[in-house]
Tab-separated table of C-alpha atoms and ligand atoms in Angstrom:
chain	number	residue	atom	x	y	z
X	180	MET	CA	0.004	0.002	0.005
X	181	ILE	CA	1.241	3.548	-0.700
X	182	TYR	CA	0.097	6.019	1.896
X	183	ASP	CA	-1.008	9.511	0.727
X	184	LYS	CA	0.896	11.078	3.694
X	185	LEU	CA	3.105	9.523	6.401
X	186	VAL	CA	4.374	11.196	9.529
X	187	ILE	CA	7.603	10.114	11.278
X	188	GLY	CA	7.511	10.751	15.044
X	189	GLY	CA	4.711	10.381	17.481
X	190	GLY	CA	5.467	13.327	19.780
X	191	VAL	CA	2.972	16.161	20.164
X	192	VAL	CA	4.124	17.899	16.934
X	193	GLY	CA	3.845	14.697	14.859
X	194	LEU	CA	0.494	13.715	16.368
X	195	ALA	CA	-0.980	17.256	15.962
X	196	THR	CA	0.258	17.391	12.376
X	197	ALA	CA	-1.492	14.127	11.704
X	198	LEU	CA	-4.714	15.637	13.108
X	199	ALA	CA	-4.234	18.688	10.792
X	200	VAL	CA	-3.773	16.400	7.786
X	201	LYS	CA	-6.944	14.546	8.642
X	202	ALA	CA	-8.797	17.772	9.097
X	203	LYS	CA	-7.715	19.119	5.609
X	204	TYR	CA	-7.655	15.728	3.652
X	205	PRO	CA	-10.163	13.527	5.377
X	206	ASP	CA	-10.223	10.798	2.672
X	207	GLU	CA	-6.394	10.447	2.459
X	208	LYS	CA	-4.561	7.367	3.796
X	209	LEU	CA	-2.363	8.437	6.636
X	210	ALA	CA	0.117	6.739	8.924
X	211	VAL	CA	2.194	7.841	11.942
X	212	LEU	CA	5.393	5.817	12.652
X	213	GLU	CA	6.938	5.998	16.160
X	214	LYS	CA	9.985	4.090	17.159
X	215	GLU	CA	9.057	3.670	20.851
X	216	GLN	CA	6.466	1.358	22.449
X	217	ASP	CA	4.366	4.235	23.423
X	218	TRP	CA	3.455	7.788	22.167
X	219	ALA	CA	5.090	11.070	23.115
X	220	ILE	CA	7.602	9.729	25.722
X	221	HIS	CA	10.521	11.996	24.868
X	222	GLN	CA	10.429	15.770	24.819
X	223	SER	CA	6.670	15.770	24.719
X	224	SER	CA	6.221	14.384	28.228
X	225	ARG	CA	9.575	15.337	29.730
X	226	ASN	CA	8.907	19.055	29.959
X	227	SER	CA	7.657	21.696	32.403
X	228	GLY	CA	3.984	21.333	31.448
X	229	VAL	CA	3.560	25.032	30.940
X	230	ILE	CA	1.109	26.600	28.420
X	231	HIS	CA	3.249	29.420	27.427
X	232	ALA	CA	1.924	32.898	26.633
X	233	GLY	CA	4.712	34.133	24.440
X	234	VAL	CA	6.580	36.816	26.503
X	235	TYR	CA	10.200	35.970	25.410
X	236	TYR	CA	9.982	35.513	21.694
X	237	LYS	CA	11.259	38.018	19.094
X	238	PRO	CA	8.212	39.978	17.840
X	239	GLY	CA	7.189	38.809	14.348
X	240	SER	CA	8.857	35.430	14.763
X	241	ARG	CA	6.978	32.179	14.183
X	242	LYS	CA	7.485	31.329	17.834
X	243	ALA	CA	5.872	34.529	18.972
X	244	GLU	CA	2.915	33.997	16.659
X	245	PHE	CA	2.641	30.285	17.455
X	246	ALA	CA	2.696	30.857	21.266
X	247	ARG	CA	0.007	33.650	21.068
X	248	VAL	CA	-2.381	31.674	18.928
X	249	GLY	CA	-1.316	28.224	20.382
X	250	ASN	CA	-2.023	29.402	23.990
X	251	ALA	CA	-5.620	30.029	23.124
X	252	SER	CA	-6.068	26.863	21.070
X	253	MET	CA	-4.430	24.661	23.755
X	254	TYR	CA	-6.878	25.985	26.389
X	255	ALA	CA	-9.802	25.471	23.897
X	256	PHE	CA	-8.649	21.884	23.230
X	257	CYS	CA	-8.345	21.101	26.897
X	258	GLU	CA	-11.756	22.559	27.665
X	259	LYS	CA	-13.430	20.678	24.782
X	260	TYR	CA	-11.907	17.250	25.727
X	261	ASP	CA	-11.983	17.635	29.505
X	262	ILE	CA	-8.254	17.525	29.910
X	263	PRO	CA	-7.283	19.057	33.293
X	264	PHE	CA	-5.500	22.355	33.019
X	265	GLU	CA	-5.349	25.660	34.873
X	266	ARG	CA	-4.819	29.167	33.580
X	267	CYS	CA	-2.883	30.006	36.793
X	268	GLY	CA	-0.610	32.793	35.475
X	269	LYS	CA	3.015	33.277	36.053
X	270	LEU	CA	5.570	35.691	37.561
X	271	ILE	CA	8.864	36.557	36.085
X	272	VAL	CA	10.802	38.023	39.023
X	273	ALA	CA	13.792	40.430	39.151
X	274	THR	CA	15.751	39.582	42.322
X	275	SER	CA	18.077	42.610	42.101
X	276	GLU	CA	17.997	46.139	40.990
X	277	MET	CA	20.369	45.164	38.169
X	278	GLN	CA	17.749	43.001	36.533
X	279	LEU	CA	15.208	45.751	36.312
X	280	VAL	CA	16.415	46.859	32.901
X	281	SER	CA	15.959	43.307	31.541
X	282	LEU	CA	12.655	43.040	33.155
X	283	LYS	CA	11.427	46.265	31.518
X	284	ALA	CA	12.779	44.946	28.119
X	285	LEU	CA	10.744	41.774	28.679
X	286	HIS	CA	7.669	43.850	29.525
X	287	GLU	CA	7.964	45.913	26.233
X	288	ARG	CA	8.508	42.622	24.251
X	289	ALA	CA	5.455	41.066	25.792
X	290	LEU	CA	3.364	44.128	24.801
X	291	LEU	CA	4.703	43.999	21.270
X	292	ASN	CA	3.713	40.378	21.227
X	293	GLY	CA	0.159	41.461	22.076
X	294	LEU	CA	0.010	40.141	25.615
X	295	ASN	CA	-1.856	41.468	28.548
X	296	VAL	CA	0.887	41.735	31.178
X	297	SER	CA	1.458	44.029	34.187
X	298	GLN	CA	4.557	45.064	36.121
X	299	LEU	CA	4.273	44.616	39.852
X	300	ASP	CA	6.243	45.911	42.807
X	301	ALA	CA	7.579	43.483	45.435
X	302	ASP	CA	4.547	43.773	47.697
X	303	GLN	CA	2.096	43.244	44.852
X	304	ALA	CA	4.130	40.196	43.656
X	305	ARG	CA	3.990	38.784	47.243
X	306	GLN	CA	0.179	38.915	47.117
X	307	ILE	CA	0.452	36.361	44.289
X	308	GLU	CA	3.436	34.354	45.574
X	309	PRO	CA	3.881	35.058	49.322
X	310	HIS	CA	7.277	33.431	49.573
X	311	VAL	CA	9.102	34.923	46.550
X	312	ASN	CA	12.176	37.045	46.789
X	313	CYS	CA	11.974	39.937	44.372
X	314	VAL	CA	12.333	43.713	43.849
X	315	ALA	CA	9.790	43.716	40.996
X	316	ALA	CA	7.900	41.234	38.793
X	317	LEU	CA	6.030	40.838	35.527
X	318	HIS	CA	2.760	39.137	35.890
X	319	ILE	CA	1.427	37.166	32.861
X	320	PRO	CA	-2.110	35.944	33.646
X	321	SER	CA	-2.554	33.829	30.477
X	322	THR	CA	0.213	31.382	31.193
X	323	GLY	CA	-1.098	28.048	32.441
X	324	ILE	CA	-0.269	24.320	33.194
X	325	VAL	CA	-1.292	21.106	31.655
X	326	ASP	CA	0.049	17.538	31.360
X	327	TYR	CA	1.229	17.219	27.696
X	328	ALA	CA	1.209	13.445	27.992
X	329	ALA	CA	-2.569	13.663	28.608
X	330	VAL	CA	-2.789	16.000	25.618
X	331	ALA	CA	-0.860	13.545	23.402
X	332	SER	CA	-3.107	10.703	24.580
X	333	LYS	CA	-6.167	12.702	23.448
X	334	TYR	CA	-4.481	13.342	20.009
X	335	VAL	CA	-3.911	9.591	19.705
X	336	GLU	CA	-7.537	8.829	20.595
X	337	LEU	CA	-8.776	11.217	18.035
X	338	LEU	CA	-6.488	9.836	15.288
X	339	LYS	CA	-7.669	6.328	16.074
X	340	ASP	CA	-11.275	7.501	15.652
X	341	GLU	CA	-10.261	9.021	12.243
X	342	GLY	CA	-8.911	5.532	11.078
X	343	VAL	CA	-5.219	6.741	10.979
X	344	ASP	CA	-2.613	3.899	10.978
X	345	LEU	CA	-0.785	4.391	14.254
X	346	ILE	CA	2.279	2.248	14.301
X	347	LEU	CA	4.520	1.893	17.415
X	348	ASN	CA	7.864	0.131	17.689
X	349	CYS	CA	8.591	1.265	14.134
X	350	GLN	CA	11.916	2.928	13.737
X	351	VAL	CA	12.666	4.529	10.404
X	352	ASN	CA	16.292	3.627	9.470
X	353	GLY	CA	16.517	4.535	5.831
X	354	LEU	CA	14.685	6.731	3.346
X	355	ARG	CA	14.689	6.733	-0.431
X	356	GLU	CA	13.219	9.458	-2.676
X	357	HIS	CA	11.348	8.451	-5.842
X	358	ASN	CA	9.521	10.551	-8.534
X	359	TRP	CA	6.262	9.535	-6.730
X	360	GLY	CA	7.304	9.983	-3.092
X	361	TYR	CA	9.391	8.049	-0.597
X	362	SER	CA	10.018	4.535	0.504
X	363	LEU	CA	11.106	4.040	4.176
X	364	ALA	CA	13.089	1.120	5.539
X	365	THR	CA	11.857	0.574	9.089
X	366	THR	CA	12.122	-2.021	11.888
X	367	GLN	CA	8.756	-3.247	10.601
X	368	GLY	CA	9.536	-3.563	6.950
X	369	VAL	CA	9.139	-1.127	4.084
X	370	TYR	CA	6.515	1.741	4.074
X	371	GLN	CA	5.664	3.876	1.011
X	372	THR	CA	4.187	7.320	0.905
X	373	LYS	CA	3.433	9.982	-1.709
X	374	PHE	CA	4.352	12.704	0.862
X	375	LEU	CA	6.483	12.493	3.953
X	376	ILE	CA	6.393	14.710	7.036
X	377	SER	CA	9.284	14.337	9.499
X	378	CYS	CA	8.640	15.437	13.095
X	379	ALA	CA	11.387	13.422	14.655
X	380	GLY	CA	12.345	15.688	17.596
X	381	LEU	CA	15.837	14.835	18.688
X	382	TYR	CA	16.516	13.074	15.296
X	383	THR	CA	15.249	15.674	12.852
X	384	ASP	CA	18.804	16.189	11.304
X	385	ARG	CA	19.380	12.541	10.932
X	386	ILE	CA	16.092	11.795	9.187
X	387	ALA	CA	16.787	14.611	6.702
X	388	THR	CA	20.382	13.406	6.064
X	389	ASN	CA	19.119	9.876	5.568
X	390	ALA	CA	16.647	11.240	3.025
X	391	GLY	CA	19.633	12.725	1.127
X	392	VAL	CA	18.908	16.272	2.233
X	393	ASP	CA	21.579	18.499	3.802
X	394	PRO	CA	19.721	20.158	6.776
X	395	GLU	CA	22.638	22.576	7.311
X	396	MET	CA	22.200	22.164	11.024
X	397	LYS	CA	22.814	19.635	13.742
X	398	ILE	CA	20.855	18.650	16.843
X	399	ILE	CA	22.923	19.142	19.977
X	400	PRO	CA	21.146	17.514	22.947
X	401	PHE	CA	20.882	19.566	26.163
X	402	ARG	CA	19.553	17.780	29.198
X	403	GLY	CA	17.262	19.671	31.594
X	404	GLU	CA	17.155	18.211	35.066
X	405	TYR	CA	14.414	18.762	37.511
X	406	TRP	CA	14.205	18.571	41.321
X	407	HIS	CA	11.037	17.939	43.195
X	408	ILE	CA	10.013	19.979	46.189
X	409	THR	CA	8.883	17.717	49.130
X	410	LYS	CA	5.188	17.641	49.858
X	411	GLU	CA	5.595	19.549	53.090
X	412	LYS	CA	7.131	22.635	51.266
X	413	ARG	CA	4.960	22.704	48.171
X	414	HIS	CA	3.044	25.493	49.690
X	415	LEU	CA	5.982	27.793	49.181
X	416	VAL	CA	5.130	27.905	45.370
X	417	LYS	CA	1.547	28.723	44.409
X	418	ASN	CA	1.945	28.735	40.644
X	419	LEU	CA	4.824	29.523	38.264
X	420	ILE	CA	7.935	31.563	39.259
X	421	TYR	CA	10.535	32.291	36.604
X	422	PRO	CA	13.764	34.324	36.822
X	423	VAL	CA	14.682	37.025	34.448
X	424	PRO	CA	16.541	35.020	31.826
X	425	ASN	CA	20.330	35.414	31.512
X	426	PRO	CA	20.758	37.400	28.298
X	427	ASN	CA	24.055	35.582	27.720
X	428	PHE	CA	22.326	32.113	27.722
X	429	PRO	CA	19.762	30.639	25.344
X	430	PHE	CA	17.526	28.985	27.981
X	431	LEU	CA	14.938	30.469	30.252
X	432	GLY	CA	16.656	29.588	33.544
X	433	VAL	CA	15.716	27.372	36.415
X	434	HIS	CA	12.101	28.083	37.394
X	435	MET	CA	9.565	26.863	39.929
X	436	THR	CA	6.550	25.038	38.395
X	437	ARG	CA	3.429	23.647	39.942
X	438	LEU	CA	2.351	20.690	37.877
X	439	ILE	CA	-1.314	19.927	37.231
X	440	ASP	CA	-1.069	16.889	39.696
X	441	GLY	CA	-0.214	19.351	42.469
X	442	SER	CA	3.465	18.523	42.748
X	443	VAL	CA	6.068	21.272	42.495
X	444	HIS	CA	9.351	21.018	40.605
X	445	ALA	CA	12.315	23.200	40.153
X	446	GLY	CA	14.281	23.204	36.961
X	447	PRO	CA	15.343	22.564	34.279
X	448	ASN	CA	19.021	23.392	34.126
X	449	ALA	CA	20.881	22.904	30.776
X	450	VAL	CA	23.780	20.472	30.523
X	451	LEU	CA	25.219	18.865	27.439
X	452	ALA	CA	23.855	15.310	27.210
X	453	PHE	CA	26.068	12.355	26.078
X	454	SER	CA	23.106	10.783	24.412
X	455	ARG	CA	20.280	12.237	22.473
X	456	GLU	CA	17.955	10.394	24.825
X	457	GLY	CA	20.341	10.655	27.805
X	458	TYR	CA	18.238	11.373	30.875
X	459	ASN	CA	21.152	11.031	33.261
X	460	TRP	CA	24.977	11.352	33.306
X	461	GLY	CA	25.333	7.567	32.950
X	462	THR	CA	23.589	7.213	29.567
X	463	ILE	CA	26.241	7.620	26.960
X	464	ASN	CA	25.860	6.979	23.213
X	465	VAL	CA	29.191	6.987	21.332
X	466	ARG	CA	27.535	7.958	17.935
X	467	ASP	CA	25.757	10.916	19.590
X	468	ILE	CA	28.910	12.111	21.245
X	469	PHE	CA	30.894	11.738	18.063
X	470	ASP	CA	28.177	13.742	16.174
X	471	THR	CA	28.333	16.513	18.661
X	472	LEU	CA	32.141	16.700	19.004
X	473	SER	CA	32.795	16.535	15.246
X	474	PHE	CA	30.405	19.328	14.430
X	475	PRO	CA	32.285	22.590	13.970
X	476	GLY	CA	29.366	24.602	15.195
X	477	PHE	CA	29.563	22.903	18.544
X	478	TRP	CA	33.023	24.175	19.291
X	479	LYS	CA	31.977	27.628	18.293
X	480	LEU	CA	29.078	27.465	20.675
X	481	ALA	CA	31.280	25.968	23.373
X	482	GLY	CA	33.645	28.943	22.928
X	483	SER	CA	30.769	31.474	23.399
X	484	TYR	CA	29.105	29.772	26.343
X	485	MET	CA	31.994	27.932	28.034
X	486	ASP	CA	31.601	29.793	31.323
X	487	GLU	CA	27.831	29.357	31.654
X	488	GLY	CA	28.026	25.750	30.425
X	489	LEU	CA	30.591	24.780	33.052
X	490	LYS	CA	28.554	26.528	35.821
X	491	GLU	CA	25.502	24.470	34.642
X	492	MET	CA	27.449	21.241	34.812
X	493	TYR	CA	28.691	22.180	38.343
X	494	ARG	CA	25.122	22.952	39.460
X	495	SER	CA	23.993	19.550	38.011
X	496	VAL	CA	26.290	17.523	40.176
X	497	VAL	CA	26.620	19.719	43.267
X	498	LYS	CA	23.205	20.007	45.011
X	499	SER	CA	24.172	23.079	47.159
X	500	ALA	CA	25.000	24.966	43.962
X	501	PHE	CA	21.570	24.179	42.480
X	502	LEU	CA	19.945	25.035	45.806
X	503	LYS	CA	21.553	28.499	45.749
X	504	CYS	CA	19.817	29.205	42.500
X	505	ILE	CA	16.552	28.104	43.904
X	506	GLN	CA	16.902	30.194	47.044
X	507	GLU	CA	17.477	33.260	44.848
X	508	LEU	CA	13.707	32.819	44.058
X	509	ILE	CA	12.402	31.200	47.261
X	510	PRO	CA	14.827	31.726	50.114
X	511	GLU	CA	12.906	29.393	52.406
X	512	ILE	CA	13.627	26.253	50.468
X	513	GLN	CA	16.353	24.176	52.152
X	514	SER	CA	18.515	21.275	50.872
X	515	LYS	CA	16.344	18.644	52.541
X	516	ASP	CA	13.353	20.051	50.661
X	517	LEU	CA	14.837	19.096	47.301
X	518	LEU	CA	14.603	15.560	45.830
X	519	ARG	CA	16.055	14.621	42.452
X	520	GLY	CA	13.323	14.353	39.906
X	521	VAL	CA	12.984	13.596	36.201
X	522	ALA	CA	14.894	15.117	33.258
X	523	GLY	CA	14.166	15.978	29.664
X	524	VAL	CA	16.468	16.515	26.650
X	525	ARG	CA	16.071	19.550	24.438
X	526	ALA	CA	16.693	19.195	20.781
X	527	GLN	CA	18.914	22.271	20.283
X	528	ALA	CA	19.386	23.018	16.635
X	529	LEU	CA	22.713	24.518	15.792
X	530	ARG	CA	24.199	25.928	12.471
X	531	PRO	CA	27.689	24.886	11.333
X	532	GLY	CA	28.804	28.467	12.193
X	533	GLY	CA	27.838	27.993	15.863
X	534	GLN	CA	24.565	30.026	15.812
X	535	LEU	CA	21.708	28.596	17.758
X	536	ILE	CA	18.548	28.334	15.580
X	537	ASP	CA	16.042	30.139	17.720
X	538	ASP	CA	12.797	30.065	15.646
X	539	PHE	CA	10.701	27.196	14.449
X	540	GLU	CA	12.169	25.887	11.143
X	541	LEU	CA	10.947	23.664	8.327
X	542	LEU	CA	12.690	22.395	5.133
X	543	GLU	CA	10.474	21.802	2.140
X	544	ARG	CA	11.031	19.374	-0.674
X	545	GLU	CA	8.793	18.303	-3.541
X	546	HIS	CA	7.461	15.191	-1.657
X	547	ALA	CA	8.461	16.018	1.866
X	548	ILE	CA	8.557	18.449	4.773
X	549	PHE	CA	11.250	18.019	7.397
X	550	VAL	CA	10.584	19.892	10.752
X	551	LEU	CA	14.095	20.876	11.685
X	552	ASN	CA	13.506	22.862	14.793
X	553	ALA	CA	10.497	22.691	17.041
X	554	PRO	CA	11.667	24.052	20.454
X	555	SER	CA	9.598	25.402	23.300
X	556	PRO	CA	6.786	26.579	23.056
X	557	ALA	CA	6.169	23.681	20.571
X	558	ALA	CA	4.079	21.718	23.082
X	559	THR	CA	1.858	24.723	23.807
X	560	ALA	CA	1.548	25.470	20.043
X	561	SER	CA	1.476	21.964	18.674
X	562	LEU	CA	-2.021	22.276	17.203
X	563	GLU	CA	-1.030	25.541	15.404
X	564	ILE	CA	2.261	24.080	14.231
X	565	GLY	CA	0.322	21.035	12.855
X	566	LYS	CA	-1.948	23.350	10.885
X	567	TYR	CA	1.038	25.471	9.680
X	568	ILE	CA	2.872	22.382	8.374
X	569	VAL	CA	-0.112	21.132	6.533
X	570	ASP	CA	-0.829	24.571	4.965
X	571	THR	CA	2.759	24.605	3.716
X	572	ILE	CA	2.088	21.548	1.557
X	573	ASN	CA	1.289	22.581	-1.934
M	657	LIG	C1	13.121	20.154	29.610
M	657	LIG	C2	12.092	20.656	28.601
M	657	LIG	C3	11.063	21.584	29.054
M	657	LIG	C4	10.107	22.013	28.149
M	657	LIG	N1	9.052	22.834	28.646
M	657	LIG	C5	8.081	23.102	27.807
M	657	LIG	C6	6.837	23.800	28.330
M	657	LIG	O1	6.697	23.972	29.499
M	657	LIG	N2	5.890	24.173	27.430
M	657	LIG	C7	6.080	24.003	26.077
M	657	LIG	O2	5.235	24.364	25.320
M	657	LIG	N3	7.245	23.381	25.549
M	657	LIG	C8	8.160	22.866	26.483
M	657	LIG	N4	9.298	22.176	25.936
M	657	LIG	C9	9.356	22.043	24.521
M	657	LIG	C10	8.441	20.884	24.082
M	657	LIG	O3	8.374	19.831	24.910
M	657	LIG	C11	8.970	20.383	22.666
M	657	LIG	O4	9.228	21.424	21.807
M	657	LIG	C12	7.980	19.418	22.061
M	657	LIG	O5	7.576	18.387	22.777
M	657	LIG	C13	8.520	18.857	20.745
M	657	LIG	O6	7.713	17.884	20.229
M	657	LIG	P1	8.132	16.883	19.063
M	657	LIG	O7	6.935	16.048	18.736
M	657	LIG	O8	8.717	17.692	17.993
M	657	LIG	O9	9.326	16.076	19.736
M	657	LIG	P2	9.415	14.760	20.614
M	657	LIG	O10	8.423	14.776	21.686
M	657	LIG	O11	10.758	14.530	20.938
M	657	LIG	O12	8.819	13.637	19.567
M	657	LIG	C14	9.639	13.128	18.501
M	657	LIG	C15	9.297	11.716	18.339
M	657	LIG	O13	9.962	11.199	17.140
M	657	LIG	C16	10.266	9.879	17.391
M	657	LIG	N5	11.341	9.446	16.477
M	657	LIG	C17	12.583	9.968	16.384
M	657	LIG	N6	13.273	9.378	15.415
M	657	LIG	C18	12.524	8.368	14.881
M	657	LIG	C19	12.652	7.388	13.920
M	657	LIG	N7	13.839	7.283	13.227
M	657	LIG	N8	11.592	6.522	13.595
M	657	LIG	C20	10.485	6.672	14.274
M	657	LIG	N9	10.261	7.625	15.281
M	657	LIG	C21	11.225	8.473	15.589
M	657	LIG	C22	10.759	9.805	18.885
M	657	LIG	O14	10.758	8.627	19.501
M	657	LIG	C23	9.733	10.839	19.530
M	657	LIG	O15	8.695	10.145	20.037
M	657	LIG	C24	10.203	21.705	26.790
M	657	LIG	C25	11.238	20.860	26.388
M	657	LIG	C26	12.087	20.307	27.272
M	657	LIG	C27	13.062	19.245	26.774
């Protein structure tokens, strides 16, 4: 059988894209291939569970637009299908006078991105988060929380109802382009499709390369580790507390997040992972390490962020160093209140020249679309990203 369209990758982006395909082309034969034994077990369920509003993103970027529209569509989806969520709001807090300039810049950016945000003084911020340390804060009421694994399960249920072929334990190892489409060599035999959509998360670059396309980028895996706050101290965090991001570092910084199940976690940090699916220091993949170290862009990046990168590694292994970061936001948290939690790995896309790819990025071919970069807020915006991908197909 030749499928009309086939999606590689059963994370939230691949699943939402399949939903968008079915919405636009209801009669087409569609399959989703996922290498794992379950759906959405990588980035899509190892994240902060935040429905982002879109404060940080460059005005006019795809990320800014996807976050703005995706925030609303994620709430609407959760409401429609009874998925537990909360529009709880978040605070970005300046903990020193020095950060006020950056906080003001974030405020202006949020306004340019069309968000309803307000700047608070320390007393006003403490009415929302009584235990926070800050000199001022930005309040973003439209940020919320949800469990993206639950969102992904609903996507799968809807796709099943639509008669989509959902195939687990099916790793794509090779691709060949033909004048009618692609054939795929997988762990479950050969699949054929007239049109291919790759949403392979941490492996986007390898799928493109296997298909004979030069993606002009490489995925460098950065692990984000979380700590759990003990049950007794959860009350110290009401909702979401974020620091003002370090302008010299591409990640948002360690934040405090209440999850939809009521637990509270602190994280994620950002350390180079020795495997694309390396959720701890002990998971090492020689091919992944070679891929990272042989990529010229990595060494340029390492040169620019060496100092911050080493500090992140130190904080990863030395609990007291991580605690110091947390106490900056919530001084009452003590070492005994922190327990090691889960980790996720970010697919950080990098150019050969060492530039981080910040925005969402696609590569189009006659019979294929390769999603090359779908970073945060791609879980929030998965429904919008899916529609965008499908609208890109001619
Ligand atoms: C620590 C962390 C915190 C985050 N926090 C948030 C947040 O709070 N809010 C938010 O909106 N976003 C957040 N994000 C970003 C968000 O989680 C991701 O952008 C999003 O999940 C990407 O989805 P995806 O489907 O592209 O990737 P993935 O979830 O990684 O899915 C890709 C899938 O492709 C499969 N695959 C790969 N190669 C093959 C192959 N060869 N054959 C078959 N299948 C294959 C994989 O097994 C995987 O299931 C966070 C990310 C991380 C890592």
